[in-house]
CSV table of C-alpha atoms and ligand atoms in Angstrom, one decimal:
chain,number,residue,atom,x,y,z
A,267,MET,CA,158.9,185.0,47.4
A,268,SER,CA,158.4,182.7,44.4
A,269,GLN,CA,159.9,179.4,43.9
A,270,TYR,CA,162.3,180.9,41.2
A,271,ASP,CA,165.8,182.1,41.5
A,272,TYR,CA,165.5,184.5,38.5
A,273,LEU,CA,163.0,186.3,36.5
A,274,VAL,CA,164.3,186.9,33.0
A,275,VAL,CA,162.4,189.7,31.1
A,276,GLY,CA,162.6,189.0,27.3
A,277,ALA,CA,162.9,185.7,25.5
A,278,GLY,CA,165.4,187.1,23.1
A,279,LEU,CA,169.0,185.8,22.6
A,280,PHE,CA,170.4,187.4,25.8
A,281,GLY,CA,167.5,186.2,28.0
A,282,ALA,CA,167.5,182.8,26.5
A,283,VAL,CA,171.4,182.3,27.0
A,284,PHE,CA,171.0,183.5,30.6
A,285,ALA,CA,168.2,181.3,31.4
A,286,HIS,CA,169.8,178.3,29.7
A,287,GLU,CA,173.2,178.7,31.6
A,288,ALA,CA,171.5,179.4,34.9
A,289,ALA,CA,169.2,176.5,34.6
A,290,LEU,CA,172.3,174.2,33.9
A,291,LYS,CA,173.7,175.6,37.1
A,292,GLY,CA,170.6,174.4,38.9
A,293,LYS,CA,168.7,177.7,39.1
A,294,LYS,CA,165.0,177.9,38.6
A,295,VAL,CA,164.2,180.6,36.0
A,296,LYS,CA,161.0,182.1,34.9
A,297,VAL,CA,161.0,183.9,31.5
A,298,ILE,CA,158.4,186.4,30.4
A,299,GLU,CA,158.2,187.9,27.0
A,300,LYS,CA,155.7,190.5,25.9
A,301,ARG,CA,155.3,189.3,22.3
A,302,ASP,CA,153.3,186.3,21.5
A,303,HIS,CA,156.5,184.4,20.6
A,304,ILE,CA,160.0,183.6,21.8
A,305,ALA,CA,163.4,184.4,20.3
A,306,GLY,CA,163.2,188.3,20.1
A,307,ASN,CA,164.5,189.8,17.0
A,308,ILE,CA,166.1,186.7,15.7
A,309,TYR,CA,162.7,185.1,15.3
A,310,THR,CA,162.2,183.2,12.0
A,311,GLN,CA,159.0,181.5,10.9
A,312,GLU,CA,158.4,179.1,8.1
A,313,SER,CA,156.2,180.0,5.2
A,314,GLU,CA,156.1,178.1,1.8
A,315,GLY,CA,159.1,176.0,3.1
A,316,ILE,CA,161.1,179.2,3.5
A,317,GLN,CA,162.5,180.6,6.9
A,318,VAL,CA,161.2,184.1,6.9
A,319,HIS,CA,163.4,186.5,9.2
A,320,ARG,CA,160.4,188.4,10.7
A,321,TYR,CA,162.5,191.2,12.1
A,322,GLY,CA,165.1,191.7,9.5
A,323,ALA,CA,167.8,189.7,7.9
A,324,HIS,CA,170.1,187.9,10.5
A,325,ILE,CA,173.4,186.5,9.5
A,326,PHE,CA,175.5,184.8,12.2
A,327,HIS,CA,179.2,185.6,12.2
A,328,THR,CA,182.0,185.6,14.8
A,329,SER,CA,185.7,185.0,15.0
A,330,ASP,CA,185.2,183.5,18.4
A,331,LYS,CA,185.6,179.8,18.4
A,332,GLU,CA,184.0,179.4,21.7
A,333,VAL,CA,181.0,181.2,20.6
A,334,TRP,CA,180.7,179.4,17.2
A,335,GLU,CA,180.9,176.2,19.0
A,336,TYR,CA,178.3,177.4,21.7
A,337,VAL,CA,175.7,178.3,19.1
A,338,ASN,CA,176.3,175.1,17.1
A,339,GLN,CA,175.1,173.0,20.0
A,340,PHE,CA,171.6,174.4,19.1
A,341,ALA,CA,171.5,174.3,15.3
A,342,GLU,CA,173.6,173.2,12.3
A,343,PHE,CA,174.7,176.1,10.1
A,344,ASN,CA,174.8,176.3,6.4
A,345,HIS,CA,177.7,177.8,4.4
A,346,TYR,CA,176.0,181.1,3.4
A,347,ILE,CA,178.1,184.0,3.0
A,348,ASN,CA,176.6,187.4,3.1
A,349,SER,CA,177.4,189.3,-0.1
A,350,PRO,CA,174.8,192.1,-0.3
A,351,ILE,CA,174.6,194.3,-3.3
A,352,ALA,CA,173.8,198.0,-3.6
A,353,ASN,CA,171.2,199.4,-6.1
A,354,TYR,CA,172.0,203.1,-6.8
A,355,LYS,CA,169.4,204.3,-9.4
A,356,GLY,CA,169.6,201.0,-11.3
A,357,GLU,CA,173.5,200.7,-11.0
A,358,ILE,CA,174.4,197.7,-9.2
A,359,TYR,CA,177.6,197.7,-6.9
A,360,ASN,CA,179.1,195.0,-4.8
A,361,LEU,CA,179.5,195.4,-1.0
A,362,PRO,CA,181.2,195.6,1.2
A,363,PHE,CA,183.6,198.2,-0.6
A,364,ASN,CA,186.1,196.2,-2.4
A,365,MET,CA,187.9,195.9,-5.6
A,366,ASN,CA,184.7,194.9,-7.4
A,367,THR,CA,183.0,198.0,-6.2
A,368,PHE,CA,186.1,200.2,-7.2
A,369,ASN,CA,186.4,198.5,-10.6
A,370,LYS,CA,182.7,199.1,-11.4
A,371,LEU,CA,182.8,202.7,-10.2
A,372,TRP,CA,186.0,203.9,-11.6
A,373,GLY,CA,187.2,201.2,-14.0
A,374,VAL,CA,190.3,200.8,-11.8
A,375,VAL,CA,191.9,197.3,-12.0
A,376,THR,CA,194.7,197.1,-9.4
A,377,PRO,CA,194.6,197.8,-5.6
A,378,ALA,CA,197.3,200.5,-6.2
A,379,GLU,CA,195.0,202.4,-8.8
A,380,ALA,CA,192.0,202.0,-6.2
A,381,GLN,CA,194.1,203.4,-3.4
A,382,ALA,CA,195.4,206.2,-5.5
A,383,LYS,CA,191.9,207.2,-6.4
A,384,ILE,CA,190.7,207.2,-2.9
A,385,GLU,CA,193.8,209.0,-1.7
A,386,GLU,CA,192.9,211.8,-4.1
A,387,GLN,CA,189.3,212.0,-2.9
A,388,ARG,CA,190.0,211.9,0.7
A,389,SER,CA,192.5,214.6,0.6
A,390,VAL,CA,189.9,217.1,1.3
A,391,PHE,CA,190.3,216.1,5.0
A,392,GLY,CA,194.1,216.1,5.2
A,393,ASP,CA,195.2,214.1,8.3
A,394,LYS,CA,192.3,215.2,10.4
A,395,LYS,CA,190.9,212.6,12.7
A,396,PRO,CA,187.2,211.8,11.3
A,397,GLU,CA,184.7,213.2,13.8
A,398,ASN,CA,181.5,212.0,12.3
A,399,LEU,CA,180.2,209.4,9.9
A,400,GLU,CA,180.5,211.7,6.9
A,401,GLU,CA,184.1,212.4,7.6
A,402,GLN,CA,184.9,208.8,8.3
A,403,ALA,CA,183.2,207.6,5.3
A,404,ILE,CA,185.1,209.9,3.0
A,405,SER,CA,188.5,209.2,4.7
A,406,LEU,CA,187.9,205.4,4.1
A,407,VAL,CA,186.5,205.3,0.6
A,408,GLY,CA,186.5,208.8,-0.9
A,409,THR,CA,183.7,211.1,-2.1
A,410,ASP,CA,182.2,209.0,-5.0
A,411,ILE,CA,181.4,206.0,-2.8
A,412,TYR,CA,180.2,208.3,-0.1
A,413,GLU,CA,177.8,210.0,-2.4
A,414,LYS,CA,176.5,206.9,-4.3
A,415,LEU,CA,176.5,204.2,-1.6
A,416,ILE,CA,176.7,205.7,1.9
A,417,LYS,CA,175.1,209.1,2.3
A,418,ASP,CA,171.5,208.6,1.4
A,419,TYR,CA,171.2,205.1,2.7
A,420,THR,CA,172.7,206.1,6.1
A,421,GLU,CA,170.3,209.2,6.3
A,422,LYS,CA,167.4,206.9,5.5
A,423,GLN,CA,168.4,204.2,8.0
A,424,TRP,CA,169.1,206.7,10.9
A,425,GLY,CA,166.9,209.6,10.1
A,426,LYS,CA,169.8,212.1,10.8
A,427,SER,CA,172.5,213.8,8.8
A,428,THR,CA,175.7,211.8,8.4
A,429,LYS,CA,177.5,214.7,10.1
A,430,GLU,CA,175.5,214.0,13.3
A,431,LEU,CA,176.2,210.3,13.4
A,432,PRO,CA,179.1,208.6,15.1
A,433,ALA,CA,182.1,207.5,13.0
A,434,PHE,CA,181.9,203.9,14.2
A,435,ILE,CA,178.8,202.9,12.5
A,436,ILE,CA,180.4,203.0,9.2
A,437,ARG,CA,183.5,201.2,10.4
A,438,ARG,CA,181.2,198.0,10.9
A,439,LEU,CA,181.7,197.6,7.1
A,440,PRO,CA,185.2,196.2,5.8
A,441,VAL,CA,187.0,198.1,3.2
A,442,ARG,CA,189.1,195.8,1.2
A,443,PHE,CA,191.5,195.9,-1.7
A,444,THR,CA,190.9,192.4,-2.9
A,445,TYR,CA,188.1,191.1,-5.0
A,446,ASP,CA,186.2,189.6,-2.1
A,447,ASN,CA,182.5,190.4,-1.5
A,448,ASN,CA,182.3,188.8,1.9
A,449,TYR,CA,180.4,191.4,4.1
A,450,PHE,CA,182.2,190.1,7.2
A,451,ASN,CA,185.8,189.5,8.1
A,452,ASP,CA,184.9,186.9,10.6
A,453,THR,CA,186.3,183.3,10.6
A,454,TYR,CA,182.8,181.7,11.1
A,455,GLN,CA,179.6,182.6,9.3
A,456,GLY,CA,176.4,180.9,8.3
A,457,ILE,CA,172.5,180.7,8.8
A,458,PRO,CA,170.9,178.0,11.0
A,459,ILE,CA,169.4,175.3,8.9
A,460,GLY,CA,165.7,175.3,10.0
A,461,GLY,CA,165.9,178.8,11.2
A,462,TYR,CA,166.9,180.8,14.3
A,463,THR,CA,163.7,180.2,16.5
A,464,GLN,CA,164.8,176.6,17.3
A,465,ILE,CA,167.9,177.9,18.9
A,466,VAL,CA,166.1,179.8,21.4
A,467,GLU,CA,163.5,177.0,21.8
A,468,LYS,CA,166.1,174.5,22.6
A,469,MET,CA,167.9,176.9,25.1
A,470,LEU,CA,164.6,177.4,26.9
A,471,ASP,CA,163.7,173.7,26.8
A,472,HIS,CA,164.9,172.7,30.4
A,473,ALA,CA,163.0,171.4,33.4
A,474,ASN,CA,164.2,174.4,35.4
A,475,ILE,CA,162.8,177.0,33.0
A,476,ASP,CA,159.2,178.2,32.6
A,477,VAL,CA,158.2,180.6,29.8
A,478,GLU,CA,155.3,182.7,29.4
A,479,THR,CA,154.7,184.7,26.2
A,480,GLY,CA,152.4,187.8,25.9
A,481,VAL,CA,153.4,189.1,29.3
A,482,ASP,CA,154.6,192.7,29.7
A,483,PHE,CA,156.9,193.2,32.8
A,484,PHE,CA,155.5,196.7,33.3
A,485,ALA,CA,151.8,195.3,33.7
A,486,ASP,CA,152.8,193.9,37.1
A,487,ARG,CA,156.3,195.4,37.9
A,488,GLU,CA,155.8,196.0,41.7
A,489,GLN,CA,154.7,192.3,42.0
A,490,TYR,CA,157.7,190.8,40.1
A,491,LEU,CA,160.0,193.0,42.1
A,492,ALA,CA,158.6,191.8,45.3
A,493,ASP,CA,158.4,188.0,44.2
A,494,PHE,CA,161.6,187.5,42.6
A,495,PRO,CA,165.1,187.6,44.3
A,496,LYS,CA,166.9,188.7,41.1
A,497,ILE,CA,165.7,190.0,37.7
A,498,VAL,CA,167.3,190.0,34.4
A,499,PHE,CA,165.9,192.8,32.3
A,500,THR,CA,166.5,192.8,28.6
A,501,GLY,CA,164.0,195.5,27.7
A,502,MET,CA,164.7,199.3,27.4
A,503,ILE,CA,166.7,200.6,30.3
A,504,ASP,CA,165.2,204.1,30.1
A,505,GLN,CA,161.8,202.5,30.2
A,506,TYR,CA,162.6,200.5,33.3
A,507,PHE,CA,163.5,203.8,35.1
A,508,ASP,CA,160.2,205.5,33.7
A,509,TYR,CA,162.4,207.7,31.5
A,510,GLN,CA,163.1,209.9,34.6
A,511,LEU,CA,166.4,211.2,33.3
A,512,GLY,CA,165.1,211.7,29.6
A,513,THR,CA,164.2,209.5,26.6
A,514,LEU,CA,167.0,207.6,24.9
A,515,GLU,CA,166.7,207.5,21.0
A,516,TYR,CA,166.0,204.3,19.1
A,517,ARG,CA,165.4,203.6,15.4
A,518,SER,CA,162.4,201.7,14.5
A,519,LEU,CA,161.5,199.7,11.5
A,520,ARG,CA,158.5,198.7,9.4
A,521,PHE,CA,158.7,195.4,7.4
A,522,GLU,CA,156.6,195.0,4.4
A,523,THR,CA,156.5,191.2,3.5
A,524,GLU,CA,155.1,189.9,0.3
A,525,LYS,CA,154.7,186.4,-1.0
A,526,LEU,CA,155.4,186.3,-4.9
A,527,ASP,CA,154.4,183.7,-7.4
A,528,MET,CA,158.0,183.5,-8.9
A,529,LYS,CA,161.1,181.5,-8.2
A,530,ASN,CA,163.5,184.2,-8.0
A,531,TYR,CA,162.8,188.0,-7.5
A,532,GLN,CA,166.2,189.8,-7.1
A,533,GLY,CA,168.9,187.0,-7.3
A,534,ASN,CA,170.4,187.8,-4.0
A,535,ALA,CA,169.4,187.6,-0.4
A,536,VAL,CA,170.1,191.3,0.3
A,537,VAL,CA,169.8,194.3,-2.0
A,538,ASN,CA,170.4,197.7,-0.5
A,539,TYR,CA,168.7,200.7,-2.1
A,540,THR,CA,171.2,203.5,-1.6
A,541,ASP,CA,169.4,206.4,-3.3
A,542,ASP,CA,167.2,208.9,-1.4
A,543,GLN,CA,164.0,208.3,-3.6
A,544,THR,CA,163.4,204.7,-2.8
A,545,PRO,CA,161.5,204.6,0.5
A,546,TYR,CA,163.0,201.5,1.9
A,547,THR,CA,166.6,200.8,2.7
A,548,ARG,CA,166.8,197.2,1.5
A,549,ILE,CA,164.9,194.2,0.3
A,550,ILE,CA,165.6,190.8,1.7
A,551,GLU,CA,164.7,187.8,-0.4
A,552,HIS,CA,164.7,185.2,2.4
A,553,LYS,CA,165.1,181.9,0.3
A,554,HIS,CA,168.6,183.0,-0.7
A,555,PHE,CA,169.8,182.7,2.8
A,556,GLU,CA,169.3,178.9,2.5
A,557,PHE,CA,169.7,178.3,-1.3
A,558,GLY,CA,166.0,177.6,-1.6
A,559,THR,CA,164.5,176.1,-4.8
A,560,GLN,CA,160.8,176.6,-4.1
A,561,ASP,CA,158.5,177.8,-6.8
A,562,LYS,CA,157.4,180.9,-4.8
A,563,THR,CA,159.5,183.5,-3.0
A,564,ILE,CA,159.0,185.8,-0.1
A,565,ILE,CA,160.5,189.3,0.1
A,566,THR,CA,160.6,191.9,2.8
A,567,LYS,CA,161.1,195.6,2.2
A,568,GLU,CA,162.6,197.2,5.3
A,569,HIS,CA,161.6,200.8,6.0
A,570,SER,CA,163.4,202.7,8.7
A,571,LYS,CA,161.3,205.0,10.9
A,572,THR,CA,161.6,207.4,13.9
A,573,TRP,CA,160.9,205.5,17.1
A,574,THR,CA,158.2,206.8,19.5
A,575,LYS,CA,156.8,205.3,22.5
A,576,GLY,CA,155.0,202.0,21.7
A,577,ASP,CA,157.1,201.3,18.7
A,578,GLU,CA,159.6,198.5,18.6
A,579,PRO,CA,163.0,199.8,19.4
A,580,TYR,CA,165.3,197.8,16.9
A,581,TYR,CA,168.5,200.0,17.0
A,582,PRO,CA,170.1,202.1,19.8
A,583,VAL,CA,171.3,205.4,18.4
A,584,ASN,CA,174.7,205.6,19.9
A,585,ASN,CA,175.7,209.2,19.4
A,586,ASP,CA,177.1,211.4,22.2
A,587,ARG,CA,174.1,212.8,23.7
A,588,ASN,CA,172.4,209.2,24.0
A,589,ASN,CA,175.7,207.6,25.3
A,590,ARG,CA,175.8,210.2,28.0
A,591,LEU,CA,172.2,209.7,28.8
A,592,TYR,CA,172.7,205.9,29.0
A,593,LYS,CA,175.6,206.3,31.3
A,594,ALA,CA,173.4,208.2,33.7
A,595,TYR,CA,170.9,205.4,33.6
A,596,LYS,CA,173.6,202.9,34.1
A,597,GLN,CA,174.7,204.7,37.3
A,598,LEU,CA,171.0,204.4,38.5
A,599,ALA,CA,171.2,200.7,37.6
A,600,ASP,CA,174.5,200.3,39.5
A,601,GLN,CA,173.0,201.8,42.5
A,602,GLN,CA,170.6,198.7,43.1
A,603,ASP,CA,171.4,195.2,42.9
A,604,LYS,CA,168.1,193.4,42.3
A,605,VAL,CA,167.9,194.0,38.5
A,606,ILE,CA,170.7,193.1,36.0
A,607,PHE,CA,170.4,194.9,32.6
A,608,GLY,CA,171.4,193.0,29.6
A,609,GLY,CA,171.3,192.9,25.6
A,610,ARG,CA,170.8,195.4,22.9
A,611,LEU,CA,168.1,197.3,24.8
A,612,GLY,CA,169.3,196.8,28.4
A,613,GLN,CA,172.9,197.8,27.7
A,614,TYR,CA,172.0,200.3,24.8
A,615,ARG,CA,174.6,198.8,22.5
A,616,TYR,CA,174.6,198.1,18.8
A,617,TYR,CA,175.2,194.4,19.5
A,618,ASP,CA,175.3,191.6,16.9
A,619,MET,CA,174.2,188.2,18.0
A,620,HIS,CA,177.7,186.9,18.8
A,621,GLN,CA,178.4,189.9,21.1
A,622,VAL,CA,175.0,189.3,22.9
A,623,ILE,CA,176.1,185.6,23.5
A,624,VAL,CA,179.5,186.7,24.9
A,625,ALA,CA,177.8,189.4,27.1
A,626,ALA,CA,175.2,186.8,28.4
A,627,LEU,CA,177.8,184.1,29.2
A,628,GLN,CA,179.9,186.7,31.0
A,629,CYS,CA,176.9,187.8,32.8
A,630,VAL,CA,176.1,184.2,34.0
A,631,ARG,CA,179.8,183.8,35.0
A,632,THR,CA,179.6,186.8,37.4
A,633,GLU,CA,176.1,186.5,38.6
A,634,VAL,CA,175.2,182.8,39.0
A,635,LYS,CA,177.2,181.2,41.7
B,17,FAD,P1,166.0,191.4,21.6
B,17,FAD,O1,166.0,190.3,20.6
B,17,FAD,O2,165.3,192.5,21.3
B,17,FAD,O3,165.1,190.6,22.8
B,17,FAD,C1,164.5,191.4,23.8
B,17,FAD,C2,163.2,190.8,24.2
B,17,FAD,O4,162.6,191.4,25.3
B,17,FAD,C3,162.2,191.0,23.0
B,17,FAD,O5,161.7,189.9,22.5
B,17,FAD,C4,161.2,192.1,23.6
B,17,FAD,O6,159.8,191.7,23.2
B,17,FAD,C5,161.3,191.6,25.1
B,17,FAD,N1,160.8,192.7,26.1
B,17,FAD,C6,161.1,194.0,26.0
B,17,FAD,N2,160.5,194.6,27.0
B,17,FAD,C7,159.8,193.7,27.6
B,17,FAD,C8,158.9,193.8,28.7
B,17,FAD,N3,158.5,195.0,29.3
B,17,FAD,N4,158.2,192.8,29.2
B,17,FAD,C9,158.5,191.5,28.6
B,17,FAD,N5,159.3,191.4,27.4
B,17,FAD,C10,160.0,192.4,27.1
B,17,FAD,N6,173.0,190.4,14.5
B,17,FAD,C11,173.9,189.7,13.8
B,17,FAD,O7,174.6,189.1,14.5
B,17,FAD,N7,173.8,189.5,12.5
B,17,FAD,C12,172.9,190.2,11.7
B,17,FAD,O8,172.8,189.9,10.5
B,17,FAD,C13,171.9,191.1,12.4
B,17,FAD,N8,171.0,191.7,11.7
B,17,FAD,C14,170.1,192.6,12.3
B,17,FAD,C15,169.1,193.1,11.6
B,17,FAD,C16,168.1,193.9,12.2
B,17,FAD,C17,167.2,194.6,11.4
B,17,FAD,C18,168.2,194.1,13.6
B,17,FAD,C19,167.2,195.1,14.3
B,17,FAD,C20,169.1,193.5,14.4
B,17,FAD,C21,170.2,192.7,13.7
B,17,FAD,N9,171.1,192.0,14.5
B,17,FAD,C22,172.0,191.1,13.8
B,17,FAD,C23,171.1,192.0,16.0
B,17,FAD,C24,170.4,191.1,16.7
B,17,FAD,O9,169.0,191.0,16.4
B,17,FAD,C25,170.6,191.4,18.2
B,17,FAD,O10,172.0,191.4,18.5
B,17,FAD,C26,170.0,190.4,19.1
B,17,FAD,O11,168.7,189.8,18.7
B,17,FAD,C27,169.7,191.0,20.5
B,17,FAD,O12,169.2,190.2,21.5
B,17,FAD,P2,168.6,190.8,22.8
B,17,FAD,O13,168.1,189.5,23.6
B,17,FAD,O14,169.5,191.7,23.4
B,17,FAD,O15,167.4,191.6,22.3
B,18,UDP,N1,175.8,201.4,5.1
B,18,UDP,C1,175.7,202.3,4.0
B,18,UDP,N2,175.5,201.7,2.7
B,18,UDP,C2,175.2,200.4,2.5
B,18,UDP,C3,175.2,199.7,3.7
B,18,UDP,C4,175.6,200.1,5.0
B,18,UDP,O1,176.1,203.5,4.0
B,18,UDP,O2,174.8,200.0,1.5
B,18,UDP,C5,176.1,202.1,6.3
B,18,UDP,C6,174.9,202.6,7.1
B,18,UDP,O3,175.2,203.8,7.8
B,18,UDP,C7,174.6,201.6,8.0
B,18,UDP,C8,176.0,201.0,8.5
B,18,UDP,O4,176.8,201.1,7.4
B,18,UDP,O5,173.8,201.9,9.1
B,18,UDP,C9,176.1,199.6,9.0
B,18,UDP,O6,175.6,198.7,8.1
B,18,UDP,P1,175.1,197.3,8.5
B,18,UDP,O7,174.8,196.5,7.3
B,18,UDP,O8,176.1,196.8,9.5
B,18,UDP,O9,173.9,197.7,9.4
B,18,UDP,P2,172.7,196.7,9.9
B,18,UDP,O10,172.7,195.3,9.2
B,18,UDP,O11,173.0,196.6,11.4
B,18,UDP,O12,171.5,197.5,9.7
């Protein structure tokens, strides 16, 4: 048996919060991470004085004061408010769907006019409960917005027809009858000044925590299981069980990053390409998350792709088939008590950062006595 109380597999946000809190409670924790750096998908790296979000744009947002105060222990946040725009064949629309979007699309000026327009377009469904993403989208914003801003973007992002996708995915986005371009409804929002990596660095900087990067749990799994009294696993739950019940679906991404010799490429941090011809879903211009004034700029084109074994599994695909399979894996997980499964991959949930923090704090409360 090792000197440690816990092995944490994965130095992402879930693993880091768990390790930090367990260490504060006097536990000895070893963290292993298969990538060559800590921080998982929230990893940021400075280049040209700009914090580059290596695994896609990350905006912290929450309405939970406790979570906001928790994360503010590890970084100071700026006042960035996410207001992405959509580019549909050269036409620019504000997101999320709000009076600016409706005005540009239909020329309507008042909320009542916008509501009447949507009501007319959604009447194709009557009062039927939306059963998939397509029905949900049309029922929320009508057919015009669905066709220009949702259908092709969603099919590029998920590689599936909107008819095969769950309705909840589109409900992540607010629909507002005010002229408000804030992508989130949450009370607190911002980007950590100096990037996200420092947050995880500070969480893991404790005498009771040892961290090793470039180490894959599966390279020595039996030894880890023998050596550690408890393991917190934040990798893919189906991989942990050798895919014995079947393979869960994930969506992977390819990031194409370029440094450009200009101050301002697109005038906004996030531009979504909502047509079906542009091969990527969005372009991130990192400096705008922190109001950067550098002479150069760095942009990342985000291409969505089918996940196959060996790719990074960025998104769980929470449709009925996968949720059922996940439940079966969860039953296997519940039949043993050595390994706790946490995070986006361990719990197969489309978690945002604030939700991961809540889940990890809850896990510590129940697990660490
Ligand atoms: P991860 O960050 O994936 O960490 C898991 C870690 O485990 C990884 O580092 C992985 O390498 C490691 N690992 C896996 N298997 C093994 C193994 N076998 N051995 C060793 N190590 C292993 N959230 C927001 O709140 N706001 C946003 O704007 C936002 N934007 C996002 C954009 C994109 C493109 C993506 C993909 C996610 C976004 N998120 C956002 C979600 C956010 O990234 C997650 O909620 C959070 O990072 C999940 O943390 P985690 O610890 O569960 O997972
Ligand atoms: N979406 C869309 N058009 C957009 C932006 C988002 O149709 O311009 C849909 C799409 O289905 C996407 C979902 O809304 O998967 C959730 O968007 P979000 O920005 O929350 O996705 P994430 O940042 O997690 O990729």
